[in-house]
Coordinates of C-alpha atoms in Angstrom, one line a residue:
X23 CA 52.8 -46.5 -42.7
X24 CA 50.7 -43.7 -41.2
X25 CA 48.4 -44.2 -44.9
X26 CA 47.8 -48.3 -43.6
X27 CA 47.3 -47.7 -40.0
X28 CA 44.2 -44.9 -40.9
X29 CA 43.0 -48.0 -43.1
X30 CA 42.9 -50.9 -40.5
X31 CA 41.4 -48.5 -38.3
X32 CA 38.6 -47.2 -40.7
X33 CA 37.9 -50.8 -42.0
X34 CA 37.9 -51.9 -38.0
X35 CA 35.6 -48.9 -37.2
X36 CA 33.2 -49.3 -40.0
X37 CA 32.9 -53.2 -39.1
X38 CA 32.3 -52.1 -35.6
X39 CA 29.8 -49.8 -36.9
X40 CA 27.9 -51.9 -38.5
X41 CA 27.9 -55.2 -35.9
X42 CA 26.6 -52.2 -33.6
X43 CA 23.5 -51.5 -36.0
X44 CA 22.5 -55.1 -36.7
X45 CA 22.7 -55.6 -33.0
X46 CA 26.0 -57.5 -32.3
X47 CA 27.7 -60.0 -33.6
X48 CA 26.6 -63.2 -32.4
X49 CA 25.8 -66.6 -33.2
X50 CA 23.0 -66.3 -34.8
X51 CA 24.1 -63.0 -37.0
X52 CA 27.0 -65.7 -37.9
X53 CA 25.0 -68.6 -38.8
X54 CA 22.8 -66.2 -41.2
X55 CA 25.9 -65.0 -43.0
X56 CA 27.5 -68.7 -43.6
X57 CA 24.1 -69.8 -44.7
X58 CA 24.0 -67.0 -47.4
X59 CA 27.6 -67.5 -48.4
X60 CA 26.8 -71.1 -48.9
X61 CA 23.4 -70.1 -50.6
X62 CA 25.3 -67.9 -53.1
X63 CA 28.4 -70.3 -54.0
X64 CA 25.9 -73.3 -54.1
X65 CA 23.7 -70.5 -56.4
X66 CA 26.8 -69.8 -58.6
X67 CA 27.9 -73.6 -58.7
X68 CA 24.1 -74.5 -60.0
X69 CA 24.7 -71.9 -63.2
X70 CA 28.4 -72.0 -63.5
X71 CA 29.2 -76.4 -63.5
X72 CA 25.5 -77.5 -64.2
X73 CA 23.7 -75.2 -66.1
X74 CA 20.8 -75.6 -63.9
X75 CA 20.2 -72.2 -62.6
X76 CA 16.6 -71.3 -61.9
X77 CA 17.0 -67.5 -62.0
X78 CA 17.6 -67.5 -65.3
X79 CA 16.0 -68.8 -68.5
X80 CA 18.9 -70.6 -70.0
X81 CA 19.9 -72.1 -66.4
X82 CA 23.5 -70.2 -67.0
X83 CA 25.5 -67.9 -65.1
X84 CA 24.2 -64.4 -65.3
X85 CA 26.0 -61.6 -63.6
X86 CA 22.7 -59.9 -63.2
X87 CA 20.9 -62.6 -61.8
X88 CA 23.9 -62.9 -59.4
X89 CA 24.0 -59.0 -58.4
X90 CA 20.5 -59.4 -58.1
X91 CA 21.1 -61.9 -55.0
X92 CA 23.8 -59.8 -53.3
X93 CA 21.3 -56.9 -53.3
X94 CA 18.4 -59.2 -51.6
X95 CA 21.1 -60.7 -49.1
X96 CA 22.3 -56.9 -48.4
X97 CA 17.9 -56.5 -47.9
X98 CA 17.9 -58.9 -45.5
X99 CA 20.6 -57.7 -43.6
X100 CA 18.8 -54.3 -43.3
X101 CA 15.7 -55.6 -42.2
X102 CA 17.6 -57.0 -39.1
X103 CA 18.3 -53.5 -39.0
X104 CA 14.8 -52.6 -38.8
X105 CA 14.3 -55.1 -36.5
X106 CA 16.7 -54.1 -33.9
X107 CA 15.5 -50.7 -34.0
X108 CA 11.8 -52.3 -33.0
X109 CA 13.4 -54.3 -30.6
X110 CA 14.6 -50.8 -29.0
X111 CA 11.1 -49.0 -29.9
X112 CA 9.1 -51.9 -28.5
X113 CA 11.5 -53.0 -25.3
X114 CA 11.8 -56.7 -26.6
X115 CA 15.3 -56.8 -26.1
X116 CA 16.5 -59.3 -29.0
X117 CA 12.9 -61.2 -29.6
X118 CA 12.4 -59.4 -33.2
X119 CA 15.9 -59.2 -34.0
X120 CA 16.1 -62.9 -33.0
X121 CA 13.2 -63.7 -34.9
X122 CA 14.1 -62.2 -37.9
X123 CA 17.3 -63.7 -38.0
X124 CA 15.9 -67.3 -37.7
X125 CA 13.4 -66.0 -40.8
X126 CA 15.7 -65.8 -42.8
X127 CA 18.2 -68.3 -41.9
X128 CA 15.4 -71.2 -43.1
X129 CA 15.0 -68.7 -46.0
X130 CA 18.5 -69.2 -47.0
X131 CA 18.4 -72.7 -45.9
X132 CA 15.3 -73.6 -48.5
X133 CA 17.2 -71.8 -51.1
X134 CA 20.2 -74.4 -50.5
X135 CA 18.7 -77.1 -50.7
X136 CA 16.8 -75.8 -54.0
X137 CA 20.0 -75.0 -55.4
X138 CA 21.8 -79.0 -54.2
X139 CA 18.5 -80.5 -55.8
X140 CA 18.7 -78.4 -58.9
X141 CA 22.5 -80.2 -59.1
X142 CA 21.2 -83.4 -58.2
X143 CA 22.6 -83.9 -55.3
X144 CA 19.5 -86.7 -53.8
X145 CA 18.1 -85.0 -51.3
X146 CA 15.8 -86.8 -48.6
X147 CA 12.2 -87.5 -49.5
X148 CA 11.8 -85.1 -46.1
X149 CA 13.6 -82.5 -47.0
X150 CA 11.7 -82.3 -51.2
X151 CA 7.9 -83.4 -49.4
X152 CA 9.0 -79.8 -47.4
X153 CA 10.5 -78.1 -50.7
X154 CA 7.6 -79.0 -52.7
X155 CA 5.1 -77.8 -50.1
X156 CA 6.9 -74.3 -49.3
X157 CA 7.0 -73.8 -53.3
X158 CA 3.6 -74.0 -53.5
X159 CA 3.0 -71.7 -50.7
X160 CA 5.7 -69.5 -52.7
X161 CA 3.3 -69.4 -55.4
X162 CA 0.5 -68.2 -53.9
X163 CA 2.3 -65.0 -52.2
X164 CA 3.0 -64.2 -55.7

């Protein structure tokens, strides 16, 4: 009993620990995380059911290309690191942290809707006129 009770509390401290670092969690640290779940399961249904994976040449699951994504989502959770720390160094409160966070949620929100078009799922002609225009601007930075 004593071995489960020093588990809960390490697993309860090390959460604790790590809402503290990425400055609390709140709504819009929750929002970020759903939209990369749904980002990786949408990612994984795209190569797994339809073979129409873009990370990869064959379209097919990989479990690279997959690790690969976990590691970039983990990246983006320490830049809001980063940014809370500026927040502290610059006395913004939550403006970078906040910021940040919305960054990255239309990141993850742009690689959704890639991944629901790449299923066929019809998207609006909104939505792919603003997916066509932010891959091209994708391009350049590359």
């Amino acid at each position: 009993m004593l071995v489960v009770k020093v588990a809960v509390l390490t697993i309860a401290g090390t959460i604790g620990g790590i809402a503290k670092m990425i400055g609390g969690f709140d709504h819009m640290l929750r929002a970020l995380i759903v939209f990369m779940a749904i980002d990786f399961i949408t990612g994984w249904l795209a190569a797994a059911v339809f073979k129409s994976s873009k990370k990869t040449e064959t379209g097919r699951l990989s479990s690279t290309a997959g690790f690969r994504g976990l590691i970039k989502k983990g990246c983006i959770l320490l830049m809001i690191v980063v940014a809370v720390h500026l927040d502290g160094l610059l006395g913004t409160n939550t403006l970078t942290r906040d910021a940040a966070i919305v960054a990255f949620s239309v990141n993850e929100l742009l690689s959704i809707l890639e991944n629901m078009g790449s299923m066929g799922v019809i998207l609006p002609d909104a939505l792919t006129n603003a997916l066509e225009l932010l891959g091209k601007s994708r391009e350049d930075r590359k």
